[in-house]
Coordinates of C-alpha atoms in Angstrom, one line a residue:
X18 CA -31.4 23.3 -16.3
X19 CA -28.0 21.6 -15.3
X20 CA -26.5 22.8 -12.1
X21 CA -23.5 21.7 -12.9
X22 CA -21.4 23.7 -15.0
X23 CA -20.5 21.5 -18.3
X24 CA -19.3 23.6 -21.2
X25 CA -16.8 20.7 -22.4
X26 CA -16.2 17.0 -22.3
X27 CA -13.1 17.4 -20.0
X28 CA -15.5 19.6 -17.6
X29 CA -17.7 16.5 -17.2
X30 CA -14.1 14.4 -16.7
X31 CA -13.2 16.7 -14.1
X32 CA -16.4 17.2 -11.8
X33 CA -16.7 13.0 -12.6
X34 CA -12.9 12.5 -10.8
X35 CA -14.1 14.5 -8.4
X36 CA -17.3 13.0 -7.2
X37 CA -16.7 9.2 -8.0
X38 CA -14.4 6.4 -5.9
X39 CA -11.1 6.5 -7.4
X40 CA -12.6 2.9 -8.3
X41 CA -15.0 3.5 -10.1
X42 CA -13.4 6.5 -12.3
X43 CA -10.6 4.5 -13.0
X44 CA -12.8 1.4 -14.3
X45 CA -14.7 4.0 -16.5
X46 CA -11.3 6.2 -17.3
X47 CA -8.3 3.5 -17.4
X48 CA -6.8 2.2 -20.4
X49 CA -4.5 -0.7 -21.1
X50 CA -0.9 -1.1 -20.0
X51 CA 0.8 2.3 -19.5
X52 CA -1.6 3.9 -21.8
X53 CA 0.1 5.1 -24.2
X54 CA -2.8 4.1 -26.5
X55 CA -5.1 6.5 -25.4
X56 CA -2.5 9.3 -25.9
X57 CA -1.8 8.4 -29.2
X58 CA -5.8 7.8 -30.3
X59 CA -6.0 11.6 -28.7
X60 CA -2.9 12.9 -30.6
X61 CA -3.7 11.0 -33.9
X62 CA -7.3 13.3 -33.5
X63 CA -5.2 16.4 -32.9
X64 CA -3.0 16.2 -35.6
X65 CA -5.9 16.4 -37.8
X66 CA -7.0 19.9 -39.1
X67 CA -10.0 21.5 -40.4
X68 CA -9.7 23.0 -43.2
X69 CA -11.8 26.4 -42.8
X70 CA -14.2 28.0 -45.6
X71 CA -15.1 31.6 -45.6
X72 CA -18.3 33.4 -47.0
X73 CA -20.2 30.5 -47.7
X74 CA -24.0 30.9 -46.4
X75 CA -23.8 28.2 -43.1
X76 CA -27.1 30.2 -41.7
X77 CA -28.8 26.9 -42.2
X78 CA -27.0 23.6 -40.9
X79 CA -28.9 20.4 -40.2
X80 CA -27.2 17.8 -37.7
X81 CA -29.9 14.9 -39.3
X82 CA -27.8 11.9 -40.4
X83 CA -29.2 8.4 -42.0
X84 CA -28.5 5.2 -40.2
X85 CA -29.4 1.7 -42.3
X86 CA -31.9 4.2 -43.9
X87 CA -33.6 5.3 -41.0
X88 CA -33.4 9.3 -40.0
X89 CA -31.5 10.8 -37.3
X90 CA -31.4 13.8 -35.6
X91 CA -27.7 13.6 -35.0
X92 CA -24.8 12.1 -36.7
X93 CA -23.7 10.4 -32.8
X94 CA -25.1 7.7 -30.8
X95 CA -24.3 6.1 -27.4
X96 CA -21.7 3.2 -27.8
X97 CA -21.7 0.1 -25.6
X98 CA -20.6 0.6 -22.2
X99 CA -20.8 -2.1 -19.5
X100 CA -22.2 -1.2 -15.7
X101 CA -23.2 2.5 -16.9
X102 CA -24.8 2.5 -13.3
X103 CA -22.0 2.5 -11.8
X104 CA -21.7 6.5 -13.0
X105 CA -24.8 7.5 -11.3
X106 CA -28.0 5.4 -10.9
X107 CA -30.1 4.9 -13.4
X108 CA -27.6 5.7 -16.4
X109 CA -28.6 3.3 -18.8
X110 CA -32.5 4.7 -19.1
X111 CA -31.4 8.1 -18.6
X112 CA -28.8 7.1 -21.8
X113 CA -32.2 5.0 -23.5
X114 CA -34.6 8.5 -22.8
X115 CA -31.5 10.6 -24.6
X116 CA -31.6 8.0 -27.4
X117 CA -35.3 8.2 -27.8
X118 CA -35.7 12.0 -28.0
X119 CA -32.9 12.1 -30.5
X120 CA -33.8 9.2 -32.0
X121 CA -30.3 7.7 -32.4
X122 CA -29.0 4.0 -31.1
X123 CA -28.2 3.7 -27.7
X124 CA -25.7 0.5 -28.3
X125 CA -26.6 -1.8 -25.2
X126 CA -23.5 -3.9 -23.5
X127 CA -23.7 -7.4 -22.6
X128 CA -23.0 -6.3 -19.4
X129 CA -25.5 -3.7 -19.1
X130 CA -26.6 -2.6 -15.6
X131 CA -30.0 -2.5 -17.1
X132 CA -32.0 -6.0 -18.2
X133 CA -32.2 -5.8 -22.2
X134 CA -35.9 -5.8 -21.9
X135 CA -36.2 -2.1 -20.2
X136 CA -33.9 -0.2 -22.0
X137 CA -35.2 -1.0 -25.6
X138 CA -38.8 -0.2 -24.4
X139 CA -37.6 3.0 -22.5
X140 CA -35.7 3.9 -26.3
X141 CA -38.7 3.3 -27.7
X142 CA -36.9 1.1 -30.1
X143 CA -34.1 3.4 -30.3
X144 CA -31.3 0.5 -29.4
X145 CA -29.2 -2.2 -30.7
X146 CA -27.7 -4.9 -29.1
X147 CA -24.1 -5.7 -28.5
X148 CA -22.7 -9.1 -28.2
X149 CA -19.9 -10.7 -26.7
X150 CA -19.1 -14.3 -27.4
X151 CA -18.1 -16.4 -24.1
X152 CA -17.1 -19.3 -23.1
X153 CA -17.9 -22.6 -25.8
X154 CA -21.2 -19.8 -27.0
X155 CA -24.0 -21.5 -25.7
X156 CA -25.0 -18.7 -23.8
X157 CA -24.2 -16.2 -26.1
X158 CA -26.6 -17.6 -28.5
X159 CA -29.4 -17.5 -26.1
X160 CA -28.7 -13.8 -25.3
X161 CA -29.0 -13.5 -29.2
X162 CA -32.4 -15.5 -29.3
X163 CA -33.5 -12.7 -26.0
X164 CA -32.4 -9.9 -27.9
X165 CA -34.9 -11.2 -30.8
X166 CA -37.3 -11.4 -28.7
X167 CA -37.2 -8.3 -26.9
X168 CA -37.4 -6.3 -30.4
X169 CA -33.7 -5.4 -31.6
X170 CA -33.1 -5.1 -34.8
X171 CA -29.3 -4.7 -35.1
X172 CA -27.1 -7.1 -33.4
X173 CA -23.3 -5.7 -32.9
X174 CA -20.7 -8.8 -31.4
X175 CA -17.7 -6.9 -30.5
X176 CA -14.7 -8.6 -31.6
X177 CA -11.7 -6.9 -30.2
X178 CA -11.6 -8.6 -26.7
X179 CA -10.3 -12.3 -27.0
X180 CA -8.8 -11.9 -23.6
X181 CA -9.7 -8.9 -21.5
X182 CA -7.1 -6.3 -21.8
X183 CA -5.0 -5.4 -18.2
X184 CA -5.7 -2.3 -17.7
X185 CA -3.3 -1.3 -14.5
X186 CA -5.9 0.9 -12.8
X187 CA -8.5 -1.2 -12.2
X188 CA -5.9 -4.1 -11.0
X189 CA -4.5 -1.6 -8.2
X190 CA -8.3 -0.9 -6.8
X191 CA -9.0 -5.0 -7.1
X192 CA -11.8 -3.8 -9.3
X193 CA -14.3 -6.8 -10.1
X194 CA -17.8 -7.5 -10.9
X195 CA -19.3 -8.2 -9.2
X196 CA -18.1 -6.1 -6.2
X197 CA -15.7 -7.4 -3.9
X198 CA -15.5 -4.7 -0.8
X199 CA -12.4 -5.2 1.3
X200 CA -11.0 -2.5 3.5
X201 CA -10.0 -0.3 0.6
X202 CA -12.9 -0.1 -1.5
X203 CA -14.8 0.5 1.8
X204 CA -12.3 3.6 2.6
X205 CA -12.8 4.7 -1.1
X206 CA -16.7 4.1 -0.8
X207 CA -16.4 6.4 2.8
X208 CA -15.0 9.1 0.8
X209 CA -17.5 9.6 -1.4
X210 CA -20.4 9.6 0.5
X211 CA -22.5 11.3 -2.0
X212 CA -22.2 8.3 -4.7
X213 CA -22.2 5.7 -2.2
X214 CA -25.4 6.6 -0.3
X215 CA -27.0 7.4 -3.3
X216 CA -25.9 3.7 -4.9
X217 CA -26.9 2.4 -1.7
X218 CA -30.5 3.7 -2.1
X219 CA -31.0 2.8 -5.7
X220 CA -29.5 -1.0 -5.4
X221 CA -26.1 -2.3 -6.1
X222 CA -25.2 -2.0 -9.7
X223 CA -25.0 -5.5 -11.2
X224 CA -24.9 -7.4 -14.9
X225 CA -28.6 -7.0 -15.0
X226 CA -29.2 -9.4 -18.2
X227 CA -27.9 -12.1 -16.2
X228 CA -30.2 -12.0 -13.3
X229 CA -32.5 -14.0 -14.1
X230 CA -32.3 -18.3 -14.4
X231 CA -30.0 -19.9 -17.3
X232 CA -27.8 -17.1 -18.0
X233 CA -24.4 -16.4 -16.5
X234 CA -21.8 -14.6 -17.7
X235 CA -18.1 -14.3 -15.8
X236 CA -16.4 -11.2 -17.3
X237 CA -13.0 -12.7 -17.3
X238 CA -13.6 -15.7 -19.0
X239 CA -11.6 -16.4 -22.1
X240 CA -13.4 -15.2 -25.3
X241 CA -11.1 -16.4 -28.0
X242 CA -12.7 -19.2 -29.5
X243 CA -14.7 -17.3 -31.9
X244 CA -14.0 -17.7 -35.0
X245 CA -15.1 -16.8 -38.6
X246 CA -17.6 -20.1 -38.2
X247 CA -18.9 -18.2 -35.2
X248 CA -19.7 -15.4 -37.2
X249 CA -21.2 -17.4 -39.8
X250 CA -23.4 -19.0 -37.7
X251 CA -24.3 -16.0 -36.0
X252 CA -25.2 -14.6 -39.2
X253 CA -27.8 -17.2 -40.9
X254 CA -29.3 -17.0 -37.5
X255 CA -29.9 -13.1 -37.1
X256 CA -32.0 -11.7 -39.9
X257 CA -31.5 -8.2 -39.1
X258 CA -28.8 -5.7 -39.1
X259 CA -25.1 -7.5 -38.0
X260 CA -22.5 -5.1 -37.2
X261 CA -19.1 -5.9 -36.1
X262 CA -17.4 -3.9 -33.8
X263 CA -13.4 -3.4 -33.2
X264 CA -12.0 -3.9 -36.4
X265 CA -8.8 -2.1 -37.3
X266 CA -7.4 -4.1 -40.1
X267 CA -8.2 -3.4 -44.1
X268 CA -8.1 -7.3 -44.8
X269 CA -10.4 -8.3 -42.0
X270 CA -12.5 -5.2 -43.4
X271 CA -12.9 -6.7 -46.6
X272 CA -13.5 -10.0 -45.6
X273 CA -16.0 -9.3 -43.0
X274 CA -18.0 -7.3 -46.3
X275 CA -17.9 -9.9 -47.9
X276 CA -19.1 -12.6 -45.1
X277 CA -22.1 -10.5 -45.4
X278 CA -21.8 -8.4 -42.2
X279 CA -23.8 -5.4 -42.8
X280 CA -21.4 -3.0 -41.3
X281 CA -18.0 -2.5 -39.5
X282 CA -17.5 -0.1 -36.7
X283 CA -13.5 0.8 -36.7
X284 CA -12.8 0.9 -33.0
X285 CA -9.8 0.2 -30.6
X286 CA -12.3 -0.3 -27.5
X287 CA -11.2 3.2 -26.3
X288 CA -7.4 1.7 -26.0
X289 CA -8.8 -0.5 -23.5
X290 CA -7.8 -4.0 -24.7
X291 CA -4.2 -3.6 -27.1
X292 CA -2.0 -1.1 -26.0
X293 CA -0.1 -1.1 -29.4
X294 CA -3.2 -1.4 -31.5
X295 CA -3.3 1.4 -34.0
X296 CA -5.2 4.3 -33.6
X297 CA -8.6 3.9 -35.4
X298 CA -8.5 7.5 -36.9
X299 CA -5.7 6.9 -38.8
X300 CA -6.5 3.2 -39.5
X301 CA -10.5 4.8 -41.0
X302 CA -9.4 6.5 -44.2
X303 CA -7.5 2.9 -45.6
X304 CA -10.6 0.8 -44.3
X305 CA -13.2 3.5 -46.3
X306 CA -11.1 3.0 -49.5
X307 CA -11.0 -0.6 -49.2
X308 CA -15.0 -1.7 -48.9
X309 CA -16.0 1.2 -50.4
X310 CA -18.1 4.3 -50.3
X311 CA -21.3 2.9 -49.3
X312 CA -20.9 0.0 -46.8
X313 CA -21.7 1.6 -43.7
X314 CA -18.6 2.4 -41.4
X315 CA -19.2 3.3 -37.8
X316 CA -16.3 4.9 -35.2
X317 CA -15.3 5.1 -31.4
X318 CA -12.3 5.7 -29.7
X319 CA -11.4 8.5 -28.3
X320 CA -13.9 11.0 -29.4
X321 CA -14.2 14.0 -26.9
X322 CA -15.8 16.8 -29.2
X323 CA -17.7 18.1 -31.5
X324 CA -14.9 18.5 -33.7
X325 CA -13.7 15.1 -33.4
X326 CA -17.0 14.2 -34.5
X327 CA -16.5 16.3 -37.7
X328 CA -12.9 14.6 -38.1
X329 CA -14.2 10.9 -37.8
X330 CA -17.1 11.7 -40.7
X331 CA -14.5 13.2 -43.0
X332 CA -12.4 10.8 -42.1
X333 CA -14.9 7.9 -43.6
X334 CA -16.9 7.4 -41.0
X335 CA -20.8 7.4 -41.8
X336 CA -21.8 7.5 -37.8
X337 CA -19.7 8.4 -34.7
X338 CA -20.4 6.6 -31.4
X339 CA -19.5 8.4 -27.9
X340 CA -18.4 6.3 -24.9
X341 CA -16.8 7.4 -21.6
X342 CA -17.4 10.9 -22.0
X343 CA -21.5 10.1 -21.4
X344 CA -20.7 8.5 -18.6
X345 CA -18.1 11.2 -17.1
X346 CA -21.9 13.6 -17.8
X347 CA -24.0 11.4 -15.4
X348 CA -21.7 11.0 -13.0
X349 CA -21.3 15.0 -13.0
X350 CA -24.9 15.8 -13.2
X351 CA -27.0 13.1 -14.0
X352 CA -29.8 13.5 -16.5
X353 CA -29.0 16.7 -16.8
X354 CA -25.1 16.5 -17.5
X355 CA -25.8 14.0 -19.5
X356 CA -28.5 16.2 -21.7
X357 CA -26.0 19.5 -21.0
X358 CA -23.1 17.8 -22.7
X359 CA -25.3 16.4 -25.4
X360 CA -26.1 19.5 -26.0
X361 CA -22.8 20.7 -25.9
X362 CA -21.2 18.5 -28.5
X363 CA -24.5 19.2 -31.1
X364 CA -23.2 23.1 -30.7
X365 CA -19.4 22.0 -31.3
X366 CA -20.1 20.1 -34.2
X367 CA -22.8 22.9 -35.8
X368 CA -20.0 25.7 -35.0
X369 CA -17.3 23.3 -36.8
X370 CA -19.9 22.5 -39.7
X371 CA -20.1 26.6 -40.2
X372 CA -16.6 27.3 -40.1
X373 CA -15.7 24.8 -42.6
X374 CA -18.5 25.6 -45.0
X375 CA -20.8 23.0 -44.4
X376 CA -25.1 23.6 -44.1
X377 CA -25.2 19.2 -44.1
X378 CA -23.4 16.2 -43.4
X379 CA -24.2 14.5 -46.5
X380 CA -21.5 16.9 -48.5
X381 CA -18.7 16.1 -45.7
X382 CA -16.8 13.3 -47.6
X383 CA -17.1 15.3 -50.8
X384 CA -16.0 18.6 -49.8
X385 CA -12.5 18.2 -48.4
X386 CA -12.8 19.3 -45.1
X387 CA -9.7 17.6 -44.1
X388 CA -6.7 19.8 -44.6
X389 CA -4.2 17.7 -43.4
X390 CA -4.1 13.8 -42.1
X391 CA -1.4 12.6 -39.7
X392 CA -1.0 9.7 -42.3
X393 CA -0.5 9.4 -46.2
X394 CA -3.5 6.8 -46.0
X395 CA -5.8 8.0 -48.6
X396 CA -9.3 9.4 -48.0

């Protein structure tokens, strides 16, 4: 039982702000520039409406979804976040336990906190890789051949972060990784004695796949030299699933179909990198007509409930990944926030499901459940 009382996303926010550094809520919180972004990703998603069904029998809903054929027992998965630890130790297997019970892909970062190795065997499969390319690639294609290795079977290389994005509030706390502690983190750190002894007991948080001999990774070098050779190479070289995550634009869609990627995930990095970028909610509906109604079309950014789950599927999206908001859970009641607001969102999205007449997801891009779209982008 949680002892924490989470009955929303935004609860697990607040008790989060409360109980990390400023630091360390503002690496997992901030967005780029002024973050105006991250207000229009939310507002895009609030402009949307439901469009509510009434005596329809919705006694029996199923959340089951299918992802590259294989069952689900929800229609959301965990989405690739870097130093998860840093929310409360041991986030990435609690995230990797979560992903195993609901058997759903818990997206691993580059820059996990966690080596590779554990977390797939602690999902029991349950997890995909992501990918950044660095640098000339050398070493991203030896993460690729350890990911092989290790068991993955779908390989995601995030494409939206040529350069990192500034994001404001992690410049003002000197935020880097890893940690550099001058007097102001250490005041921060002093303040918050609860996380610090804690992350003081369990070991410094750190880019765990790059702890052992050969591999390096510096998180602000330039990642701009991939190019659609990259991909192509990256492609005859991994046999299973290639997804491509952060795509926003219907030409790049179509191209990247027909490079044989073997699905897109629409995605602004949670605002985090283009301040301008368009929101990916509204930029879904033009991307679904474009490739098609089968090529599989994943979604992030900005997701924060249940019915924003229900918006991205009938939006086009065939799977919904959730980022910050996990974390916000762990660093609010560990395992058990985490496995509260899990819990949480499943009862938001069955509730919405009800009230707008659906018993499965299957029927969701068939059934209208959209009653009006902030844009004239067809769907």
């Amino acid at each position: 039982m949680c002892s924490v009382s989470i009955h929303s996303a935004e609860d697990a926010r607040r008790l989060a702000r409360r109980r990390l550094p400023w630091m360390v809520f503002d690496y997992i919180d901030g967005a780029a520039g002024q973050e105006t972004g991250a207000a229009r990703n939310r507002a895009a998603l609030d402009q949307i409406t439901l469009r509510p069904r009434v005596l329809r029998d919705v006694s029996q809903r199923s959340l089951e979804s299918r992802l590259f054929g294989t069952a689900t027992q929800r229609p959301f998965g965990i989405a690739p976040m870097g130093m998860c630890n840093l929310s409360a130790p041991g986030a990435d297997l609690m995230l990797a336990r979560l992903a195993a019970r609901f058997q759903v892909p818990h997206c691993v970062s580059t820059v996990a906190s966690t080596a590779m190795e554990d977390i797939i065997e602690v999902a029991q499969g349950y997890a995909w890789f992501q990918l950044y390319f660095s640098g000339d690639g050398v070493g991203t294609f030896k993460l690729v051949e350890r990911a092989k290795a290790a068991g993955y079977e779908t390989l995601v290389l995030t494409v939206d972060v040529p350069e990192v994005g500034r994001r404001p509030r992690e410049l003002r706390h000197g935020f880097k990784m890893p940690f550099k502690i001058g007097p102001r983190q250490f005041v921060d750190f002093a303040l918050h004695p609860q996380w610090s002894v804690s992350t003081l007991l369990n070991g410094k948080p750190r880019m765990a796949n790059f702890d052992r001999p050969g591999f390096d990774f510096d998180r602000t070098e330039s990642r701009a030299a991939a190019t659609w050779e990259t991909l192509a190479r990256l492609r005859d070289l991994w046999s299973g699933n290639l997804v491509v995550k952060g795509v926003l634009d219907v030409e790049d869609a179509v191209a990247l179909k027909a490079a044989g990627v073997d699905g897109i995930q629409v995605s602004s990095h949670g605002a985090r990198q283009l301040e301008s970028a368009p929101c990916p909610i509204e930029a879904l509906p033009a991307i679904r007509a474009a490739v098609g109604t089968e090529y599989p079309i994943f979604f992030d950014s900005g997701i924060r409930s249940g019915e924003d789950i229900l918006r991205a599927l009938a939006s086009g999206a065939d799977f919904v990944f959730l980022g910050r908001i996990l974390q916000f859970a762990m660093a609010a009641g560990g395992a058990a926030g985490l496995d509260r607001l899990w819990e949480v969102l499943g009862e938001e999205l069955s509730i919405a499901m009800a009230q707008t007449g659906l018993r499965h997801l299957e029927s969701v891009k068939t059934a209208k459940v959209i009653s009006r779209f902030p844009t004239d982008a067809p769907r």
